[in-house]
Amino acid sequence: MTSPSDPRALGAFLKARRAQLDPRECGLPETDSARRVAGLRREEAARLAAISVDYYTRLEQGRVRASAPVLATLARALRLDEDQQRYLYELAGRTDERPRHRRPVQRVRPAMRRLLAQLPHAPALVLGKRLDILAWNAAATALYTDFAAVPAARRNYLRLMFLDPAIRAMHREWAHDARDAVAALRMEAAADTDDPGLATLVGELTIQDADFRTWWAEHRVNSATYGTKEYHHPLVGDLTLDCDTWAASDGSGQRLMVLTAEPGSPSHDALRILTSWTAEPVKPDTARDTAV
């Protein structure tokens, strides 16, 4: 009989739990190869937890003891409920120090929403934690997509850049822009390493995109607040836009991202044509406040 802190018991529980999970419900892509075992493969569970396959394998084999941060990310990756999480920590012989209070809601101030509405020809977004898209204006809808049609839980700048084919295709220098966005997320991650939403986002993108896996592993960081973006829009063609980002002064961690073009330039004219085609202004408060 094993003791509650026996690594072999923890390994058996991890193996049993991943066998219960449906790969599709975890956001894993379909594969041509037949699955020899039910549920997730070891490498899939490891990627969802953002740990190495070797380390995860040793956990299942009872050869190493898991740290508290690793237990937290395993709990999220394997979608454990409260009882299962408590059991996980007991098997590992560790105290569950996860905060029990509900995380605060990301709310956009009314003044920020008014500012968005008063930028009719400049695409603008309010970005929150993890680069979540909290609010936008009509010009941003015209340039990118109808954000209101994207489920709130998936309304994330980085997720759309990697997984939305239309948004990915419009970036003429996608690799440069996407790598900078990964570096910005990596910079932000240092401030809240126990954010469950961050673990979910990183796990999903790690599974679904090889470039993200490579760039996330580089630990490159970037806090740049301005730059230039090159787009190819299906309606108006090529656009060269200056991208400036301002941090909110209220300590919320939110940022206002605004795209503009040099007056008199072809990009300026194309952007005005594009925004003029927006049939009805999109109210920035279409984006509901969401929990972080």
PDB file of C-alpha atoms in Angstrom:
ATOM      1  CA  MET A   1       0.000   0.000   0.000  1.00  0.00           C
ATOM      2  CA  THR A   2       1.455   3.362  -0.982  1.00  0.00           C
ATOM      3  CA  SER A   3       1.582   6.415   1.265  1.00  0.00           C
ATOM      4  CA  PRO A   4      -0.188   9.649   0.228  1.00  0.00           C
ATOM      5  CA  SER A   5       3.151  11.208  -0.717  1.00  0.00           C
ATOM      6  CA  ASP A   6       4.396   8.260  -2.762  1.00  0.00           C
ATOM      7  CA  PRO A   7       5.362   9.532  -6.276  1.00  0.00           C
ATOM      8  CA  ARG A   8       4.139   6.223  -7.726  1.00  0.00           C
ATOM      9  CA  ALA A   9       0.580   7.003  -6.574  1.00  0.00           C
ATOM     10  CA  LEU A  10       0.779  10.443  -8.143  1.00  0.00           C
ATOM     11  CA  GLY A  11       2.030   8.930 -11.397  1.00  0.00           C
ATOM     12  CA  ALA A  12      -0.802   6.430 -11.485  1.00  0.00           C
ATOM     13  CA  PHE A  13      -3.345   9.207 -10.976  1.00  0.00           C
ATOM     14  CA  LEU A  14      -1.840  11.334 -13.774  1.00  0.00           C
ATOM     15  CA  LYS A  15      -1.900   8.387 -16.156  1.00  0.00           C
ATOM     16  CA  ALA A  16      -5.498   7.528 -15.289  1.00  0.00           C
ATOM     17  CA  ARG A  17      -6.636  11.137 -15.648  1.00  0.00           C
ATOM     18  CA  ARG A  18      -5.118  11.755 -19.071  1.00  0.00           C
ATOM     19  CA  ALA A  19      -6.771   8.535 -20.288  1.00  0.00           C
ATOM     20  CA  GLN A  20     -10.145  10.086 -19.414  1.00  0.00           C
ATOM     21  CA  LEU A  21      -9.707  13.245 -21.498  1.00  0.00           C
ATOM     22  CA  ASP A  22     -11.030  13.745 -25.021  1.00  0.00           C
ATOM     23  CA  PRO A  23      -8.216  15.226 -27.175  1.00  0.00           C
ATOM     24  CA  ARG A  24     -10.724  17.301 -29.162  1.00  0.00           C
ATOM     25  CA  GLU A  25     -12.156  18.894 -26.023  1.00  0.00           C
ATOM     26  CA  CYS A  26      -8.617  19.903 -25.049  1.00  0.00           C
ATOM     27  CA  GLY A  27      -8.193  21.782 -28.332  1.00  0.00           C
ATOM     28  CA  LEU A  28      -5.829  19.232 -29.861  1.00  0.00           C
ATOM     29  CA  PRO A  29      -5.720  18.982 -33.670  1.00  0.00           C
ATOM     30  CA  GLU A  30      -6.889  15.858 -35.449  1.00  0.00           C
ATOM     31  CA  THR A  31      -4.130  13.422 -36.437  1.00  0.00           C
ATOM     32  CA  ASP A  32      -3.996  10.777 -39.141  1.00  0.00           C
ATOM     33  CA  SER A  33      -2.316   8.222 -36.892  1.00  0.00           C
ATOM     34  CA  ALA A  34      -4.516   5.892 -34.844  1.00  0.00           C
ATOM     35  CA  ARG A  35      -4.326   6.283 -31.072  1.00  0.00           C
ATOM     36  CA  ARG A  36      -3.008   3.195 -29.301  1.00  0.00           C
ATOM     37  CA  VAL A  37      -4.310   4.375 -25.933  1.00  0.00           C
ATOM     38  CA  ALA A  38      -7.431   6.193 -24.809  1.00  0.00           C
ATOM     39  CA  GLY A  39      -7.271   9.881 -24.011  1.00  0.00           C
ATOM     40  CA  LEU A  40      -4.190  12.048 -24.281  1.00  0.00           C
ATOM     41  CA  ARG A  41      -0.712  10.868 -25.167  1.00  0.00           C
ATOM     42  CA  ARG A  42       2.080  11.685 -22.729  1.00  0.00           C
ATOM     43  CA  GLU A  43       3.586  14.278 -25.051  1.00  0.00           C
ATOM     44  CA  GLU A  44       0.201  15.978 -25.429  1.00  0.00           C
ATOM     45  CA  ALA A  45      -0.329  16.186 -21.670  1.00  0.00           C
ATOM     46  CA  ALA A  46       3.195  17.580 -21.283  1.00  0.00           C
ATOM     47  CA  ARG A  47       2.647  20.253 -23.907  1.00  0.00           C
ATOM     48  CA  LEU A  48      -0.670  21.330 -22.414  1.00  0.00           C
ATOM     49  CA  ALA A  49       1.121  21.703 -19.080  1.00  0.00           C
ATOM     50  CA  ALA A  50       4.047  23.539 -20.756  1.00  0.00           C
ATOM     51  CA  ILE A  51       6.626  21.107 -19.340  1.00  0.00           C
ATOM     52  CA  SER A  52       9.046  18.780 -21.100  1.00  0.00           C
ATOM     53  CA  VAL A  53       7.925  15.318 -22.192  1.00  0.00           C
ATOM     54  CA  ASP A  54      10.882  13.788 -20.337  1.00  0.00           C
ATOM     55  CA  TYR A  55       9.915  15.479 -17.068  1.00  0.00           C
ATOM     56  CA  TYR A  56       6.261  14.494 -17.439  1.00  0.00           C
ATOM     57  CA  THR A  57       7.270  10.888 -18.195  1.00  0.00           C
ATOM     58  CA  ARG A  58       9.373  10.761 -15.042  1.00  0.00           C
ATOM     59  CA  LEU A  59       6.418  12.114 -13.046  1.00  0.00           C
ATOM     60  CA  GLU A  60       4.191   9.302 -14.295  1.00  0.00           C
ATOM     61  CA  GLN A  61       6.903   6.760 -13.575  1.00  0.00           C
ATOM     62  CA  GLY A  62       7.262   8.030  -9.999  1.00  0.00           C
ATOM     63  CA  ARG A  63      10.923   8.955 -10.507  1.00  0.00           C
ATOM     64  CA  VAL A  64      10.615  12.621  -9.478  1.00  0.00           C
ATOM     65  CA  ARG A  65       8.529  14.683  -7.070  1.00  0.00           C
ATOM     66  CA  ALA A  66       6.469  17.518  -8.521  1.00  0.00           C
ATOM     67  CA  SER A  67       6.890  21.079  -7.300  1.00  0.00           C
ATOM     68  CA  ALA A  68       3.854  23.173  -6.339  1.00  0.00           C
ATOM     69  CA  PRO A  69       3.996  25.274  -9.559  1.00  0.00           C
ATOM     70  CA  VAL A  70       4.132  22.094 -11.668  1.00  0.00           C
ATOM     71  CA  LEU A  71       1.159  20.670  -9.776  1.00  0.00           C
ATOM     72  CA  ALA A  72      -0.789  23.856 -10.506  1.00  0.00           C
ATOM     73  CA  THR A  73      -0.142  23.698 -14.236  1.00  0.00           C
ATOM     74  CA  LEU A  74      -0.892  19.944 -14.320  1.00  0.00           C
ATOM     75  CA  ALA A  75      -4.218  20.591 -12.612  1.00  0.00           C
ATOM     76  CA  ARG A  76      -5.161  23.090 -15.305  1.00  0.00           C
ATOM     77  CA  ALA A  77      -3.857  21.001 -18.198  1.00  0.00           C
ATOM     78  CA  LEU A  78      -5.701  17.861 -17.058  1.00  0.00           C
ATOM     79  CA  ARG A  79      -8.867  19.829 -16.237  1.00  0.00           C
ATOM     80  CA  LEU A  80      -9.129  18.663 -12.652  1.00  0.00           C
ATOM     81  CA  ASP A  81     -12.117  19.734 -10.580  1.00  0.00           C
ATOM     82  CA  GLU A  82     -11.732  20.955  -6.979  1.00  0.00           C
ATOM     83  CA  ASP A  83     -11.819  17.473  -5.422  1.00  0.00           C
ATOM     84  CA  GLN A  84      -9.347  16.104  -7.967  1.00  0.00           C
ATOM     85  CA  GLN A  85      -7.005  19.032  -7.394  1.00  0.00           C
ATOM     86  CA  ARG A  86      -7.083  18.487  -3.634  1.00  0.00           C
ATOM     87  CA  TYR A  87      -6.352  14.791  -4.203  1.00  0.00           C
ATOM     88  CA  LEU A  88      -3.467  15.678  -6.543  1.00  0.00           C
ATOM     89  CA  TYR A  89      -1.800  17.821  -3.883  1.00  0.00           C
ATOM     90  CA  GLU A  90      -2.359  15.181  -1.208  1.00  0.00           C
ATOM     91  CA  LEU A  91      -0.724  12.502  -3.368  1.00  0.00           C
ATOM     92  CA  ALA A  92       2.242  14.795  -3.909  1.00  0.00           C
ATOM     93  CA  GLY A  93       2.499  15.509  -0.195  1.00  0.00           C
ATOM     94  CA  ARG A  94       2.280  19.242  -0.768  1.00  0.00           C
ATOM     95  CA  THR A  95       0.073  22.018   0.518  1.00  0.00           C
ATOM     96  CA  ASP A  96      -2.380  23.424  -1.980  1.00  0.00           C
ATOM     97  CA  GLU A  97      -1.562  27.138  -1.779  1.00  0.00           C
ATOM     98  CA  ARG A  98      -3.754  28.196  -4.695  1.00  0.00           C
ATOM     99  CA  PRO A  99      -5.712  31.391  -4.008  1.00  0.00           C
ATOM    100  CA  ARG A 100      -9.366  30.586  -3.370  1.00  0.00           C
ATOM    101  CA  HIS A 101     -10.772  34.016  -4.197  1.00  0.00           C
ATOM    102  CA  ARG A 102     -12.184  34.831  -7.615  1.00  0.00           C
ATOM    103  CA  ARG A 103      -9.739  36.739  -9.751  1.00  0.00           C
ATOM    104  CA  PRO A 104     -10.736  40.324 -10.504  1.00  0.00           C
ATOM    105  CA  VAL A 105     -12.640  41.169 -13.650  1.00  0.00           C
ATOM    106  CA  GLN A 106     -10.928  43.088 -16.431  1.00  0.00           C
ATOM    107  CA  ARG A 107     -13.067  46.200 -16.827  1.00  0.00           C
ATOM    108  CA  VAL A 108     -12.508  48.954 -19.369  1.00  0.00           C
ATOM    109  CA  ARG A 109     -13.139  52.452 -18.019  1.00  0.00           C
ATOM    110  CA  PRO A 110     -15.920  54.453 -19.726  1.00  0.00           C
ATOM    111  CA  ALA A 111     -13.419  57.139 -20.708  1.00  0.00           C
ATOM    112  CA  MET A 112     -11.351  54.556 -22.583  1.00  0.00           C
ATOM    113  CA  ARG A 113     -14.448  53.357 -24.421  1.00  0.00           C
ATOM    114  CA  ARG A 114     -15.327  56.926 -25.413  1.00  0.00           C
ATOM    115  CA  LEU A 115     -11.811  57.403 -26.719  1.00  0.00           C
ATOM    116  CA  LEU A 116     -12.160  54.322 -28.904  1.00  0.00           C
ATOM    117  CA  ALA A 117     -15.402  55.636 -30.382  1.00  0.00           C
ATOM    118  CA  GLN A 118     -13.807  59.001 -31.139  1.00  0.00           C
ATOM    119  CA  LEU A 119     -11.118  57.443 -33.362  1.00  0.00           C
ATOM    120  CA  PRO A 120     -13.213  56.821 -36.498  1.00  0.00           C
ATOM    121  CA  HIS A 121     -10.338  56.214 -38.923  1.00  0.00           C
ATOM    122  CA  ALA A 122      -7.706  54.739 -36.586  1.00  0.00           C
ATOM    123  CA  PRO A 123      -8.091  51.053 -35.680  1.00  0.00           C
ATOM    124  CA  ALA A 124      -7.765  50.777 -31.905  1.00  0.00           C
ATOM    125  CA  LEU A 125      -7.923  47.962 -29.346  1.00  0.00           C
ATOM    126  CA  VAL A 126      -7.825  47.793 -25.566  1.00  0.00           C
ATOM    127  CA  LEU A 127      -5.591  44.879 -24.585  1.00  0.00           C
ATOM    128  CA  GLY A 128      -5.745  43.340 -21.128  1.00  0.00           C
ATOM    129  CA  LYS A 129      -3.854  40.566 -19.393  1.00  0.00           C
ATOM    130  CA  ARG A 130      -2.410  37.900 -21.696  1.00  0.00           C
ATOM    131  CA  LEU A 131      -3.173  40.273 -24.622  1.00  0.00           C
ATOM    132  CA  ASP A 132      -6.902  39.598 -24.250  1.00  0.00           C
ATOM    133  CA  ILE A 133      -8.935  41.934 -26.487  1.00  0.00           C
ATOM    134  CA  LEU A 134     -11.281  43.763 -24.112  1.00  0.00           C
ATOM    135  CA  ALA A 135     -12.684  46.485 -26.381  1.00  0.00           C
ATOM    136  CA  TRP A 136     -12.316  47.791 -29.924  1.00  0.00           C
ATOM    137  CA  ASN A 137     -13.671  50.405 -32.292  1.00  0.00           C
ATOM    138  CA  ALA A 138     -15.357  50.220 -35.690  1.00  0.00           C
ATOM    139  CA  ALA A 139     -12.081  50.839 -37.513  1.00  0.00           C
ATOM    140  CA  ALA A 140     -10.498  47.810 -35.812  1.00  0.00           C
ATOM    141  CA  THR A 141     -13.430  45.683 -36.931  1.00  0.00           C
ATOM    142  CA  ALA A 142     -12.982  46.943 -40.501  1.00  0.00           C
ATOM    143  CA  LEU A 143      -9.259  46.151 -40.458  1.00  0.00           C
ATOM    144  CA  TYR A 144      -9.197  42.824 -38.607  1.00  0.00           C
ATOM    145  CA  THR A 145     -12.474  40.994 -38.035  1.00  0.00           C
ATOM    146  CA  ASP A 146     -15.814  41.211 -36.261  1.00  0.00           C
ATOM    147  CA  PHE A 147     -14.527  40.731 -32.731  1.00  0.00           C
ATOM    148  CA  ALA A 148     -18.076  40.544 -31.384  1.00  0.00           C
ATOM    149  CA  ALA A 149     -18.519  37.289 -33.317  1.00  0.00           C
ATOM    150  CA  VAL A 150     -15.511  35.736 -31.560  1.00  0.00           C
ATOM    151  CA  PRO A 151     -16.387  34.031 -28.247  1.00  0.00           C
ATOM    152  CA  ALA A 152     -15.155  36.173 -25.366  1.00  0.00           C
ATOM    153  CA  ALA A 153     -13.027  33.343 -23.976  1.00  0.00           C
ATOM    154  CA  ARG A 154     -11.115  33.156 -27.280  1.00  0.00           C
ATOM    155  CA  ARG A 155     -10.888  36.883 -27.955  1.00  0.00           C
ATOM    156  CA  ASN A 156      -7.127  37.128 -27.575  1.00  0.00           C
ATOM    157  CA  TYR A 157      -4.679  38.988 -29.825  1.00  0.00           C
ATOM    158  CA  LEU A 158      -2.038  36.264 -29.796  1.00  0.00           C
ATOM    159  CA  ARG A 159      -4.510  33.411 -30.281  1.00  0.00           C
ATOM    160  CA  LEU A 160      -6.055  35.142 -33.304  1.00  0.00           C
ATOM    161  CA  MET A 161      -2.642  35.937 -34.777  1.00  0.00           C
ATOM    162  CA  PHE A 162      -1.616  32.273 -34.644  1.00  0.00           C
ATOM    163  CA  LEU A 163      -4.893  30.398 -35.154  1.00  0.00           C
ATOM    164  CA  ASP A 164      -7.163  32.626 -37.261  1.00  0.00           C
ATOM    165  CA  PRO A 165      -6.182  31.991 -40.914  1.00  0.00           C
ATOM    166  CA  ALA A 166      -7.509  35.340 -42.187  1.00  0.00           C
ATOM    167  CA  ILE A 167      -5.749  37.457 -39.563  1.00  0.00           C
ATOM    168  CA  ARG A 168      -2.566  35.434 -39.925  1.00  0.00           C
ATOM    169  CA  ALA A 169      -2.596  35.857 -43.724  1.00  0.00           C
ATOM    170  CA  MET A 170      -3.028  39.631 -43.621  1.00  0.00           C
ATOM    171  CA  HIS A 171       0.294  40.132 -41.808  1.00  0.00           C
ATOM    172  CA  ARG A 172       2.870  40.625 -44.568  1.00  0.00           C
ATOM    173  CA  GLU A 173       5.639  40.080 -41.980  1.00  0.00           C
ATOM    174  CA  TRP A 174       3.779  37.551 -39.880  1.00  0.00           C
ATOM    175  CA  ALA A 175       6.820  35.810 -38.395  1.00  0.00           C
ATOM    176  CA  HIS A 176       8.285  39.137 -37.207  1.00  0.00           C
ATOM    177  CA  ASP A 177       5.000  40.380 -35.733  1.00  0.00           C
ATOM    178  CA  ALA A 178       4.060  37.049 -34.156  1.00  0.00           C
ATOM    179  CA  ARG A 179       7.473  36.591 -32.568  1.00  0.00           C
ATOM    180  CA  ASP A 180       7.294  40.103 -31.090  1.00  0.00           C
ATOM    181  CA  ALA A 181       3.840  39.305 -29.689  1.00  0.00           C
ATOM    182  CA  VAL A 182       5.160  36.103 -28.084  1.00  0.00           C
ATOM    183  CA  ALA A 183       8.002  38.100 -26.530  1.00  0.00           C
ATOM    184  CA  ALA A 184       5.493  40.632 -25.162  1.00  0.00           C
ATOM    185  CA  LEU A 185       3.462  37.826 -23.602  1.00  0.00           C
ATOM    186  CA  ARG A 186       6.618  36.292 -22.133  1.00  0.00           C
ATOM    187  CA  MET A 187       7.455  39.679 -20.577  1.00  0.00           C
ATOM    188  CA  GLU A 188       3.984  39.907 -19.059  1.00  0.00           C
ATOM    189  CA  ALA A 189       4.046  36.305 -17.828  1.00  0.00           C
ATOM    190  CA  ALA A 190       6.843  37.099 -15.392  1.00  0.00           C
ATOM    191  CA  ALA A 191       4.458  39.319 -13.414  1.00  0.00           C
ATOM    192  CA  ASP A 192       1.888  36.552 -12.823  1.00  0.00           C
ATOM    193  CA  THR A 193       3.390  33.106 -13.217  1.00  0.00           C
ATOM    194  CA  ASP A 194       0.369  31.438 -11.557  1.00  0.00           C
ATOM    195  CA  ASP A 195      -2.242  32.840 -13.960  1.00  0.00           C
ATOM    196  CA  PRO A 196      -4.452  29.905 -15.046  1.00  0.00           C
ATOM    197  CA  GLY A 197      -5.560  31.762 -18.175  1.00  0.00           C
ATOM    198  CA  LEU A 198      -1.944  32.163 -19.234  1.00  0.00           C
ATOM    199  CA  ALA A 199      -1.264  28.448 -18.739  1.00  0.00           C
ATOM    200  CA  THR A 200      -4.311  27.589 -20.850  1.00  0.00           C
ATOM    201  CA  LEU A 201      -3.289  29.961 -23.645  1.00  0.00           C
ATOM    202  CA  VAL A 202       0.341  28.795 -23.717  1.00  0.00           C
ATOM    203  CA  GLY A 203      -0.692  25.137 -23.611  1.00  0.00           C
ATOM    204  CA  GLU A 204      -3.121  25.541 -26.493  1.00  0.00           C
ATOM    205  CA  LEU A 205      -0.692  27.434 -28.724  1.00  0.00           C
ATOM    206  CA  THR A 206       2.179  25.093 -27.833  1.00  0.00           C
ATOM    207  CA  ILE A 207       0.126  22.143 -29.036  1.00  0.00           C
ATOM    208  CA  GLN A 208      -1.188  23.766 -32.194  1.00  0.00           C
ATOM    209  CA  ASP A 209       1.742  25.765 -33.577  1.00  0.00           C
ATOM    210  CA  ALA A 210       5.388  24.722 -33.950  1.00  0.00           C
ATOM    211  CA  ASP A 211       6.582  28.326 -34.321  1.00  0.00           C
ATOM    212  CA  PHE A 212       4.964  29.293 -31.032  1.00  0.00           C
ATOM    213  CA  ARG A 213       6.657  26.330 -29.305  1.00  0.00           C
ATOM    214  CA  THR A 214      10.030  27.454 -30.618  1.00  0.00           C
ATOM    215  CA  TRP A 215       9.628  31.140 -29.809  1.00  0.00           C
ATOM    216  CA  TRP A 216       8.129  30.562 -26.350  1.00  0.00           C
ATOM    217  CA  ALA A 217      11.077  28.330 -25.467  1.00  0.00           C
ATOM    218  CA  GLU A 218      13.504  31.107 -26.448  1.00  0.00           C
ATOM    219  CA  HIS A 219      12.431  33.226 -23.432  1.00  0.00           C
ATOM    220  CA  ARG A 220      12.829  36.348 -25.547  1.00  0.00           C
ATOM    221  CA  VAL A 221      11.148  39.406 -24.012  1.00  0.00           C
ATOM    222  CA  ASN A 222       9.941  42.639 -25.568  1.00  0.00           C
ATOM    223  CA  SER A 223       8.351  45.721 -23.995  1.00  0.00           C
ATOM    224  CA  ALA A 224       8.388  47.953 -27.094  1.00  0.00           C
ATOM    225  CA  THR A 225       5.503  50.435 -27.216  1.00  0.00           C
ATOM    226  CA  TYR A 226       5.752  51.430 -30.868  1.00  0.00           C
ATOM    227  CA  GLY A 227       6.634  50.002 -34.259  1.00  0.00           C
ATOM    228  CA  THR A 228       5.421  49.516 -37.823  1.00  0.00           C
ATOM    229  CA  LYS A 229       3.108  46.821 -39.114  1.00  0.00           C
ATOM    230  CA  GLU A 230       2.775  45.718 -42.733  1.00  0.00           C
ATOM    231  CA  TYR A 231      -0.622  44.363 -43.733  1.00  0.00           C
ATOM    232  CA  HIS A 232      -2.282  43.110 -46.898  1.00  0.00           C
ATOM    233  CA  HIS A 233      -6.021  43.630 -46.609  1.00  0.00           C
ATOM    234  CA  PRO A 234      -8.253  41.653 -49.019  1.00  0.00           C
ATOM    235  CA  LEU A 235     -10.326  44.763 -49.796  1.00  0.00           C
ATOM    236  CA  VAL A 236      -7.829  47.642 -50.018  1.00  0.00           C
ATOM    237  CA  GLY A 237      -4.472  45.939 -50.563  1.00  0.00           C
ATOM    238  CA  ASP A 238      -1.201  46.796 -48.835  1.00  0.00           C
ATOM    239  CA  LEU A 239      -1.127  48.970 -45.717  1.00  0.00           C
ATOM    240  CA  THR A 240       1.866  50.300 -43.789  1.00  0.00           C
ATOM    241  CA  LEU A 241       0.658  51.410 -40.369  1.00  0.00           C
ATOM    242  CA  ASP A 242       2.395  52.846 -37.326  1.00  0.00           C
ATOM    243  CA  CYS A 243       1.459  50.938 -34.171  1.00  0.00           C
ATOM    244  CA  ASP A 244       1.612  52.773 -30.844  1.00  0.00           C
ATOM    245  CA  THR A 245       0.653  51.355 -27.465  1.00  0.00           C
ATOM    246  CA  TRP A 246      -0.048  53.312 -24.285  1.00  0.00           C
ATOM    247  CA  ALA A 247      -0.336  51.810 -20.813  1.00  0.00           C
ATOM    248  CA  ALA A 248      -3.393  52.795 -18.767  1.00  0.00           C
ATOM    249  CA  SER A 249      -2.560  55.028 -15.817  1.00  0.00           C
ATOM    250  CA  ASP A 250      -4.993  53.281 -13.463  1.00  0.00           C
ATOM    251  CA  GLY A 251      -2.716  50.348 -12.671  1.00  0.00           C
ATOM    252  CA  SER A 252      -4.992  47.856 -14.444  1.00  0.00           C
ATOM    253  CA  GLY A 253      -2.244  46.681 -16.784  1.00  0.00           C
ATOM    254  CA  GLN A 254      -4.453  47.475 -19.769  1.00  0.00           C
ATOM    255  CA  ARG A 255      -3.007  49.011 -22.923  1.00  0.00           C
ATOM    256  CA  LEU A 256      -4.492  51.057 -25.731  1.00  0.00           C
ATOM    257  CA  MET A 257      -3.135  49.984 -29.143  1.00  0.00           C
ATOM    258  CA  VAL A 258      -3.722  52.429 -32.010  1.00  0.00           C
ATOM    259  CA  LEU A 259      -2.819  52.022 -35.695  1.00  0.00           C
ATOM    260  CA  THR A 260      -2.330  55.102 -37.864  1.00  0.00           C
ATOM    261  CA  ALA A 261      -0.969  55.965 -41.321  1.00  0.00           C
ATOM    262  CA  GLU A 262       1.125  58.891 -42.550  1.00  0.00           C
ATOM    263  CA  PRO A 263      -1.304  61.579 -43.828  1.00  0.00           C
ATOM    264  CA  GLY A 264      -1.359  61.751 -47.618  1.00  0.00           C
ATOM    265  CA  SER A 265       0.195  58.318 -48.019  1.00  0.00           C
ATOM    266  CA  PRO A 266      -1.459  55.494 -50.010  1.00  0.00           C
ATOM    267  CA  SER A 267      -1.966  53.641 -46.719  1.00  0.00           C
ATOM    268  CA  HIS A 268      -3.742  56.663 -45.231  1.00  0.00           C
ATOM    269  CA  ASP A 269      -6.115  56.872 -48.193  1.00  0.00           C
ATOM    270  CA  ALA A 270      -6.725  53.106 -48.176  1.00  0.00           C
ATOM    271  CA  LEU A 271      -7.421  53.102 -44.438  1.00  0.00           C
ATOM    272  CA  ARG A 272      -9.994  55.909 -44.783  1.00  0.00           C
ATOM    273  CA  ILE A 273     -11.690  54.045 -47.634  1.00  0.00           C
ATOM    274  CA  LEU A 274     -11.747  50.845 -45.583  1.00  0.00           C
ATOM    275  CA  THR A 275     -13.215  52.492 -42.488  1.00  0.00           C
ATOM    276  CA  SER A 276     -15.786  54.396 -44.547  1.00  0.00           C
ATOM    277  CA  TRP A 277     -17.201  51.062 -45.716  1.00  0.00           C
ATOM    278  CA  THR A 278     -18.160  50.077 -42.190  1.00  0.00           C
ATOM    279  CA  ALA A 279     -21.924  50.004 -42.477  1.00  0.00           C
ATOM    280  CA  GLU A 280     -22.689  50.673 -38.823  1.00  0.00           C
ATOM    281  CA  PRO A 281     -20.334  51.917 -36.142  1.00  0.00           C
ATOM    282  CA  VAL A 282     -19.376  49.156 -33.746  1.00  0.00           C
ATOM    283  CA  LYS A 283     -19.857  50.272 -30.161  1.00  0.00           C
ATOM    284  CA  PRO A 284     -16.698  49.623 -28.170  1.00  0.00           C
ATOM    285  CA  ASP A 285     -18.781  48.410 -25.240  1.00  0.00           C
ATOM    286  CA  THR A 286     -19.738  45.397 -27.373  1.00  0.00           C
ATOM    287  CA  ALA A 287     -16.844  43.676 -25.599  1.00  0.00           C
ATOM    288  CA  ARG A 288     -18.068  42.416 -22.267  1.00  0.00           C
ATOM    289  CA  ASP A 289     -15.869  42.682 -19.213  1.00  0.00           C
ATOM    290  CA  THR A 290     -14.237  39.320 -18.578  1.00  0.00           C
ATOM    291  CA  ALA A 291     -12.554  37.633 -15.631  1.00  0.00           C
ATOM    292  CA  VAL A 292      -8.775  37.339 -15.833  1.00  0.00           C
TER     293      VAL A 292
END
